[in-house]
């Protein structure tokens, strides 16, 4: 059977930091070779272990402003004390090639994408199983990223803020067990891929079927 042509979808994962979003998006990328991830631009300082062009494009504030002013960002927002934005061009290229794109962005960016591309958007919110577990994960991670106590505290209080937006999302995954959470994220992707309205080649396929009868 010939592959039915499909429009690429925009798969947004949001969560407070420490809920497992990065692990889940990496697993999805690994399991779906035709999928890409949108690499954001940020004014935040690079952390130990991060790679420019892979985790983020790290830029100066003025360069970020220029990109926004030139319409090069699909969405952008201030998160904590830094600016983050999604470069438009790579996303449009992937979608036009029928490739799905993962976005690791916050609720502000998700709202902006919903305004411009609701039909192509699938939004998933990841919740930690408990407050204690969230704190534990944040502290564990801070050993690798060398975050200060104040930064961890800041993230904890911002987490409450981010969590309050869960109800704006299509799906919610409570990340109690990472393998199960990855499975659920994949299930959502599989189901959304076969939504009738996403299969732009479907009517032609069905016409072919009927002609043969
Ligand atoms: P971090 O600094 O820990 O990498 O990310 C902080 C927060 O910024 C995370 O919640 C992440 O989802 C969000 N974020 C990362 N890139 C973007 C982006 O391009 N746009 C928006 N709106 N948020 C982003």
PDB file of C-alpha atoms and ligand atoms in Angstrom:
ATOM      1  CA  UNK A   1       0.000   0.000   0.000  1.00  0.00           C
ATOM      2  CA  UNK A   2       1.208   3.476  -0.778  1.00  0.00           C
ATOM      3  CA  UNK A   3       1.787   5.773   2.199  1.00  0.00           C
ATOM      4  CA  UNK A   4      -1.143   8.183   2.583  1.00  0.00           C
ATOM      5  CA  UNK A   5       0.095  11.757   2.574  1.00  0.00           C
ATOM      6  CA  UNK A   6      -0.203  13.440   5.964  1.00  0.00           C
ATOM      7  CA  UNK A   7       0.298  16.932   7.295  1.00  0.00           C
ATOM      8  CA  UNK A   8       3.053  17.213   9.933  1.00  0.00           C
ATOM      9  CA  UNK A   9       1.836  17.985  13.418  1.00  0.00           C
ATOM     10  CA  UNK A  10       3.244  20.254  16.112  1.00  0.00           C
ATOM     11  CA  UNK A  11       3.652  18.249  19.304  1.00  0.00           C
ATOM     12  CA  UNK A  12       4.037  20.499  22.332  1.00  0.00           C
ATOM     13  CA  UNK A  13       5.338  19.208  25.656  1.00  0.00           C
ATOM     14  CA  UNK A  14       5.121  21.545  28.639  1.00  0.00           C
ATOM     15  CA  UNK A  15       5.750  20.992  32.318  1.00  0.00           C
ATOM     16  CA  UNK A  16       7.402  22.562  35.296  1.00  0.00           C
ATOM     17  CA  UNK A  17      11.153  21.893  35.184  1.00  0.00           C
ATOM     18  CA  UNK A  18      12.001  18.544  36.677  1.00  0.00           C
ATOM     19  CA  UNK A  19       8.864  16.707  35.532  1.00  0.00           C
ATOM     20  CA  UNK A  20      10.695  14.665  32.908  1.00  0.00           C
ATOM     21  CA  UNK A  21       9.864  16.578  29.739  1.00  0.00           C
ATOM     22  CA  UNK A  22      13.382  16.435  28.294  1.00  0.00           C
ATOM     23  CA  UNK A  23      13.670  12.669  28.826  1.00  0.00           C
ATOM     24  CA  UNK A  24      10.286  12.123  27.185  1.00  0.00           C
ATOM     25  CA  UNK A  25      11.024  14.322  24.176  1.00  0.00           C
ATOM     26  CA  UNK A  26      14.403  12.602  23.640  1.00  0.00           C
ATOM     27  CA  UNK A  27      12.742   9.187  23.777  1.00  0.00           C
ATOM     28  CA  UNK A  28      10.101  10.259  21.250  1.00  0.00           C
ATOM     29  CA  UNK A  29      12.821  11.517  18.918  1.00  0.00           C
ATOM     30  CA  UNK A  30      14.706   8.239  19.285  1.00  0.00           C
ATOM     31  CA  UNK A  31      11.619   6.134  18.567  1.00  0.00           C
ATOM     32  CA  UNK A  32      10.366   8.237  15.645  1.00  0.00           C
ATOM     33  CA  UNK A  33      13.251   8.860  13.246  1.00  0.00           C
ATOM     34  CA  UNK A  34      11.117  11.032  10.965  1.00  0.00           C
ATOM     35  CA  UNK A  35      10.395  13.443  13.811  1.00  0.00           C
ATOM     36  CA  UNK A  36      12.404  16.594  14.549  1.00  0.00           C
ATOM     37  CA  UNK A  37      12.690  18.848  17.578  1.00  0.00           C
ATOM     38  CA  UNK A  38      12.481  22.591  17.457  1.00  0.00           C
ATOM     39  CA  UNK A  39      15.714  24.017  18.901  1.00  0.00           C
ATOM     40  CA  UNK A  40      14.861  27.259  20.679  1.00  0.00           C
ATOM     41  CA  UNK A  41      16.838  30.464  20.898  1.00  0.00           C
ATOM     42  CA  UNK A  42      17.521  31.780  24.405  1.00  0.00           C
ATOM     43  CA  UNK A  43      19.275  34.609  26.181  1.00  0.00           C
ATOM     44  CA  UNK A  44      19.914  32.348  29.182  1.00  0.00           C
ATOM     45  CA  UNK A  45      23.509  31.424  30.059  1.00  0.00           C
ATOM     46  CA  UNK A  46      24.688  28.065  28.791  1.00  0.00           C
ATOM     47  CA  UNK A  47      24.748  25.380  31.537  1.00  0.00           C
ATOM     48  CA  UNK A  48      27.447  22.770  32.030  1.00  0.00           C
ATOM     49  CA  UNK A  49      26.848  19.921  29.591  1.00  0.00           C
ATOM     50  CA  UNK A  50      24.691  21.918  27.178  1.00  0.00           C
ATOM     51  CA  UNK A  51      25.616  22.219  23.503  1.00  0.00           C
ATOM     52  CA  UNK A  52      24.991  25.312  21.380  1.00  0.00           C
ATOM     53  CA  UNK A  53      22.754  24.408  18.421  1.00  0.00           C
ATOM     54  CA  UNK A  54      21.591  21.213  20.074  1.00  0.00           C
ATOM     55  CA  UNK A  55      20.008  22.189  23.396  1.00  0.00           C
ATOM     56  CA  UNK A  56      19.499  25.825  22.438  1.00  0.00           C
ATOM     57  CA  UNK A  57      20.954  28.569  20.310  1.00  0.00           C
ATOM     58  CA  UNK A  58      22.476  30.784  22.995  1.00  0.00           C
ATOM     59  CA  UNK A  59      22.385  34.437  21.926  1.00  0.00           C
ATOM     60  CA  UNK A  60      22.826  37.925  23.323  1.00  0.00           C
ATOM     61  CA  UNK A  61      19.762  39.939  24.221  1.00  0.00           C
ATOM     62  CA  UNK A  62      20.144  42.318  21.236  1.00  0.00           C
ATOM     63  CA  UNK A  63      20.314  39.455  18.757  1.00  0.00           C
ATOM     64  CA  UNK A  64      17.195  37.946  20.277  1.00  0.00           C
ATOM     65  CA  UNK A  65      15.384  41.282  19.900  1.00  0.00           C
ATOM     66  CA  UNK A  66      16.464  41.520  16.257  1.00  0.00           C
ATOM     67  CA  UNK A  67      15.077  38.056  15.534  1.00  0.00           C
ATOM     68  CA  UNK A  68      11.733  38.999  17.108  1.00  0.00           C
ATOM     69  CA  UNK A  69      11.620  42.332  15.257  1.00  0.00           C
ATOM     70  CA  UNK A  70      12.421  40.648  11.929  1.00  0.00           C
ATOM     71  CA  UNK A  71       9.556  38.187  12.366  1.00  0.00           C
ATOM     72  CA  UNK A  72      11.945  35.239  12.630  1.00  0.00           C
ATOM     73  CA  UNK A  73      10.233  33.821  15.750  1.00  0.00           C
ATOM     74  CA  UNK A  74       7.097  31.710  15.634  1.00  0.00           C
ATOM     75  CA  UNK A  75       6.526  32.521  19.305  1.00  0.00           C
ATOM     76  CA  UNK A  76       8.601  33.949  22.126  1.00  0.00           C
ATOM     77  CA  UNK A  77       8.274  34.545  25.848  1.00  0.00           C
ATOM     78  CA  UNK A  78      10.069  35.596  28.981  1.00  0.00           C
ATOM     79  CA  UNK A  79      10.524  32.596  31.287  1.00  0.00           C
ATOM     80  CA  UNK A  80      12.193  33.132  34.664  1.00  0.00           C
ATOM     81  CA  UNK A  81      14.475  36.076  33.867  1.00  0.00           C
ATOM     82  CA  UNK A  82      15.410  35.032  30.346  1.00  0.00           C
ATOM     83  CA  UNK A  83      13.919  35.166  26.887  1.00  0.00           C
ATOM     84  CA  UNK A  84      13.116  32.082  24.837  1.00  0.00           C
ATOM     85  CA  UNK A  85      11.800  31.803  21.315  1.00  0.00           C
ATOM     86  CA  UNK A  86      11.094  29.316  18.520  1.00  0.00           C
ATOM     87  CA  UNK A  87      12.791  30.036  15.177  1.00  0.00           C
ATOM     88  CA  UNK A  88      10.139  29.985  12.471  1.00  0.00           C
ATOM     89  CA  UNK A  89      11.997  28.714   9.417  1.00  0.00           C
ATOM     90  CA  UNK A  90      13.053  25.182  10.523  1.00  0.00           C
ATOM     91  CA  UNK A  91       9.546  24.470  11.832  1.00  0.00           C
ATOM     92  CA  UNK A  92       7.856  25.547   8.602  1.00  0.00           C
ATOM     93  CA  UNK A  93      10.324  23.490   6.568  1.00  0.00           C
ATOM     94  CA  UNK A  94       9.733  20.296   8.598  1.00  0.00           C
ATOM     95  CA  UNK A  95       5.953  20.654   8.555  1.00  0.00           C
ATOM     96  CA  UNK A  96       5.893  21.229   4.806  1.00  0.00           C
ATOM     97  CA  UNK A  97       7.860  17.999   4.385  1.00  0.00           C
ATOM     98  CA  UNK A  98       5.188  16.189   6.433  1.00  0.00           C
ATOM     99  CA  UNK A  99       7.511  15.773   9.429  1.00  0.00           C
ATOM    100  CA  UNK A 100       6.204  16.118  12.975  1.00  0.00           C
ATOM    101  CA  UNK A 101       7.945  18.629  15.217  1.00  0.00           C
ATOM    102  CA  UNK A 102       8.359  18.449  19.014  1.00  0.00           C
ATOM    103  CA  UNK A 103       8.329  21.686  21.015  1.00  0.00           C
ATOM    104  CA  UNK A 104       9.627  21.938  24.565  1.00  0.00           C
ATOM    105  CA  UNK A 105       8.086  25.302  25.408  1.00  0.00           C
ATOM    106  CA  UNK A 106       6.152  26.880  28.262  1.00  0.00           C
ATOM    107  CA  UNK A 107       2.449  27.754  28.502  1.00  0.00           C
ATOM    108  CA  UNK A 108       2.951  31.246  27.054  1.00  0.00           C
ATOM    109  CA  UNK A 109       4.520  29.857  23.899  1.00  0.00           C
ATOM    110  CA  UNK A 110       1.835  27.175  23.683  1.00  0.00           C
ATOM    111  CA  UNK A 111      -0.890  29.822  23.773  1.00  0.00           C
ATOM    112  CA  UNK A 112       0.820  31.730  20.955  1.00  0.00           C
ATOM    113  CA  UNK A 113       1.132  28.617  18.786  1.00  0.00           C
ATOM    114  CA  UNK A 114      -2.550  27.857  19.437  1.00  0.00           C
ATOM    115  CA  UNK A 115      -3.440  31.280  18.041  1.00  0.00           C
ATOM    116  CA  UNK A 116      -1.608  30.711  14.769  1.00  0.00           C
ATOM    117  CA  UNK A 117      -1.861  26.955  14.177  1.00  0.00           C
ATOM    118  CA  UNK A 118      -4.551  25.330  16.359  1.00  0.00           C
ATOM    119  CA  UNK A 119      -5.374  22.633  13.794  1.00  0.00           C
ATOM    120  CA  UNK A 120      -1.781  21.411  13.592  1.00  0.00           C
ATOM    121  CA  UNK A 121      -1.190  21.527  17.332  1.00  0.00           C
ATOM    122  CA  UNK A 122      -1.246  18.690  19.875  1.00  0.00           C
ATOM    123  CA  UNK A 123      -0.478  19.831  23.398  1.00  0.00           C
ATOM    124  CA  UNK A 124       0.631  17.643  26.299  1.00  0.00           C
ATOM    125  CA  UNK A 125       1.256  18.704  29.876  1.00  0.00           C
ATOM    126  CA  UNK A 126       3.541  16.577  32.064  1.00  0.00           C
ATOM    127  CA  UNK A 127       2.961  16.592  35.811  1.00  0.00           C
ATOM    128  CA  UNK A 128       5.284  15.216  38.486  1.00  0.00           C
ATOM    129  CA  UNK A 129       3.660  12.574  40.734  1.00  0.00           C
ATOM    130  CA  UNK A 130       4.124  14.706  43.870  1.00  0.00           C
ATOM    131  CA  UNK A 131       5.682  17.859  45.219  1.00  0.00           C
ATOM    132  CA  UNK A 132       8.322  15.862  47.088  1.00  0.00           C
ATOM    133  CA  UNK A 133       9.289  13.994  43.939  1.00  0.00           C
ATOM    134  CA  UNK A 134       9.522  17.249  41.944  1.00  0.00           C
ATOM    135  CA  UNK A 135      11.842  18.758  44.532  1.00  0.00           C
ATOM    136  CA  UNK A 136      13.949  15.595  44.611  1.00  0.00           C
ATOM    137  CA  UNK A 137      14.331  15.643  40.808  1.00  0.00           C
ATOM    138  CA  UNK A 138      15.206  19.342  40.757  1.00  0.00           C
ATOM    139  CA  UNK A 139      17.860  18.832  43.405  1.00  0.00           C
ATOM    140  CA  UNK A 140      19.274  15.793  41.672  1.00  0.00           C
ATOM    141  CA  UNK A 141      19.504  17.684  38.389  1.00  0.00           C
ATOM    142  CA  UNK A 142      21.143  20.689  40.004  1.00  0.00           C
ATOM    143  CA  UNK A 143      24.180  18.520  40.717  1.00  0.00           C
ATOM    144  CA  UNK A 144      24.778  18.158  36.979  1.00  0.00           C
ATOM    145  CA  UNK A 145      23.898  21.719  36.011  1.00  0.00           C
ATOM    146  CA  UNK A 146      25.552  23.311  39.053  1.00  0.00           C
ATOM    147  CA  UNK A 147      22.504  25.369  39.889  1.00  0.00           C
ATOM    148  CA  UNK A 148      22.579  27.361  43.098  1.00  0.00           C
ATOM    149  CA  UNK A 149      20.146  26.849  45.988  1.00  0.00           C
ATOM    150  CA  UNK A 150      18.476  30.154  45.073  1.00  0.00           C
ATOM    151  CA  UNK A 151      17.969  28.966  41.488  1.00  0.00           C
ATOM    152  CA  UNK A 152      16.421  25.708  42.694  1.00  0.00           C
ATOM    153  CA  UNK A 153      14.114  27.607  45.063  1.00  0.00           C
ATOM    154  CA  UNK A 154      13.159  29.901  42.193  1.00  0.00           C
ATOM    155  CA  UNK A 155      12.291  26.913  40.015  1.00  0.00           C
ATOM    156  CA  UNK A 156      10.167  25.386  42.768  1.00  0.00           C
ATOM    157  CA  UNK A 157       8.066  28.510  43.108  1.00  0.00           C
ATOM    158  CA  UNK A 158       7.782  28.905  39.318  1.00  0.00           C
ATOM    159  CA  UNK A 159       6.659  25.294  39.098  1.00  0.00           C
ATOM    160  CA  UNK A 160       3.438  26.158  40.929  1.00  0.00           C
ATOM    161  CA  UNK A 161       2.829  28.902  38.358  1.00  0.00           C
ATOM    162  CA  UNK A 162       3.431  26.645  35.367  1.00  0.00           C
ATOM    163  CA  UNK A 163       1.270  23.847  36.828  1.00  0.00           C
ATOM    164  CA  UNK A 164      -1.712  26.184  37.090  1.00  0.00           C
ATOM    165  CA  UNK A 165      -1.933  26.104  33.254  1.00  0.00           C
ATOM    166  CA  UNK A 166      -2.437  22.332  32.940  1.00  0.00           C
ATOM    167  CA  UNK A 167      -6.091  22.748  31.980  1.00  0.00           C
ATOM    168  CA  UNK A 168      -5.193  24.583  28.751  1.00  0.00           C
ATOM    169  CA  UNK A 169      -3.641  21.376  27.341  1.00  0.00           C
ATOM    170  CA  UNK A 170      -5.199  18.573  25.271  1.00  0.00           C
ATOM    171  CA  UNK A 171      -3.552  15.780  27.291  1.00  0.00           C
ATOM    172  CA  UNK A 172      -2.009  15.389  30.736  1.00  0.00           C
ATOM    173  CA  UNK A 173       0.567  12.750  31.651  1.00  0.00           C
ATOM    174  CA  UNK A 174       1.450  12.176  35.302  1.00  0.00           C
ATOM    175  CA  UNK A 175       5.049  11.042  35.214  1.00  0.00           C
ATOM    176  CA  UNK A 176       5.196   8.460  37.980  1.00  0.00           C
ATOM    177  CA  UNK A 177       7.147   5.953  35.929  1.00  0.00           C
ATOM    178  CA  UNK A 178       9.262   7.317  33.072  1.00  0.00           C
ATOM    179  CA  UNK A 179       8.821   4.298  30.769  1.00  0.00           C
ATOM    180  CA  UNK A 180       5.046   4.427  31.164  1.00  0.00           C
ATOM    181  CA  UNK A 181       5.076   8.197  30.575  1.00  0.00           C
ATOM    182  CA  UNK A 182       7.051   7.713  27.347  1.00  0.00           C
ATOM    183  CA  UNK A 183       4.578   5.023  26.258  1.00  0.00           C
ATOM    184  CA  UNK A 184       1.679   7.401  26.838  1.00  0.00           C
ATOM    185  CA  UNK A 185       3.394  10.209  24.919  1.00  0.00           C
ATOM    186  CA  UNK A 186       3.856   7.773  22.013  1.00  0.00           C
ATOM    187  CA  UNK A 187       0.217   6.637  22.186  1.00  0.00           C
ATOM    188  CA  UNK A 188      -0.938  10.233  21.924  1.00  0.00           C
ATOM    189  CA  UNK A 189       1.337  10.766  18.928  1.00  0.00           C
ATOM    190  CA  UNK A 190       0.140   7.602  17.177  1.00  0.00           C
ATOM    191  CA  UNK A 191      -3.520   8.470  17.673  1.00  0.00           C
ATOM    192  CA  UNK A 192      -3.119  12.077  16.596  1.00  0.00           C
ATOM    193  CA  UNK A 193      -1.258  11.004  13.459  1.00  0.00           C
ATOM    194  CA  UNK A 194      -4.265   9.072  12.204  1.00  0.00           C
ATOM    195  CA  UNK A 195      -6.799  11.818  12.797  1.00  0.00           C
ATOM    196  CA  UNK A 196      -8.854  11.985   9.655  1.00  0.00           C
ATOM    197  CA  UNK A 197      -8.319  15.681   9.038  1.00  0.00           C
ATOM    198  CA  UNK A 198      -4.510  15.264   9.192  1.00  0.00           C
ATOM    199  CA  UNK A 199      -4.453  12.715   6.377  1.00  0.00           C
ATOM    200  CA  UNK A 200      -4.592  15.096   3.461  1.00  0.00           C
ATOM    201  CA  UNK A 201      -4.213  12.260   0.955  1.00  0.00           C
ATOM    202  CA  UNK A 202      -7.177  10.341   2.356  1.00  0.00           C
ATOM    203  CA  UNK A 203      -9.952  11.408  -0.020  1.00  0.00           C
ATOM    204  CA  UNK A 204      -7.807  10.462  -3.012  1.00  0.00           C
ATOM    205  CA  UNK A 205      -7.040   7.093  -1.428  1.00  0.00           C
ATOM    206  CA  UNK A 206     -10.721   6.417  -0.749  1.00  0.00           C
ATOM    207  CA  UNK A 207     -11.646   7.465  -4.313  1.00  0.00           C
ATOM    208  CA  UNK A 208      -9.156   4.890  -5.599  1.00  0.00           C
ATOM    209  CA  UNK A 209     -10.699   2.235  -3.346  1.00  0.00           C
ATOM    210  CA  UNK A 210     -14.206   2.959  -4.540  1.00  0.00           C
ATOM    211  CA  UNK A 211     -13.246   3.045  -8.211  1.00  0.00           C
ATOM    212  CA  UNK A 212     -11.950  -0.489  -7.920  1.00  0.00           C
ATOM    213  CA  UNK A 213     -15.260  -1.798  -6.548  1.00  0.00           C
TER     214      UNK A 213
HETATM  215  P1  LIG B   1      15.340  25.894  30.756  1.00  0.00           P
HETATM  216  O1  LIG B   1      15.992  27.210  30.988  1.00  0.00           O
HETATM  217  O2  LIG B   1      15.226  25.080  32.001  1.00  0.00           O
HETATM  218  O3  LIG B   1      15.974  25.126  29.625  1.00  0.00           O
HETATM  219  O4  LIG B   1      13.846  26.188  30.263  1.00  0.00           O
HETATM  220  C1  LIG B   1      13.002  26.956  31.045  1.00  0.00           C
HETATM  221  C2  LIG B   1      11.609  26.940  30.461  1.00  0.00           C
HETATM  222  O5  LIG B   1      11.575  27.622  29.205  1.00  0.00           O
HETATM  223  C3  LIG B   1      11.044  25.542  30.191  1.00  0.00           C
HETATM  224  O6  LIG B   1       9.733  25.485  30.750  1.00  0.00           O
HETATM  225  C4  LIG B   1      10.967  25.462  28.703  1.00  0.00           C
HETATM  226  O7  LIG B   1       9.878  24.674  28.282  1.00  0.00           O
HETATM  227  C5  LIG B   1      10.762  26.909  28.308  1.00  0.00           C
HETATM  228  N1  LIG B   1      11.186  27.161  26.931  1.00  0.00           N
HETATM  229  C6  LIG B   1      12.270  26.666  26.297  1.00  0.00           C
HETATM  230  N2  LIG B   1      12.333  27.084  25.023  1.00  0.00           N
HETATM  231  C7  LIG B   1      11.246  27.866  24.831  1.00  0.00           C
HETATM  232  C8  LIG B   1      10.739  28.595  23.712  1.00  0.00           C
HETATM  233  O8  LIG B   1      11.301  28.600  22.608  1.00  0.00           O
HETATM  234  N3  LIG B   1       9.597  29.283  23.912  1.00  0.00           N
HETATM  235  C9  LIG B   1       8.929  29.296  25.095  1.00  0.00           C
HETATM  236  N4  LIG B   1       7.796  29.989  25.158  1.00  0.00           N
HETATM  237  N5  LIG B   1       9.375  28.629  26.165  1.00  0.00           N
HETATM  238  C10 LIG B   1      10.511  27.923  26.043  1.00  0.00           C
END
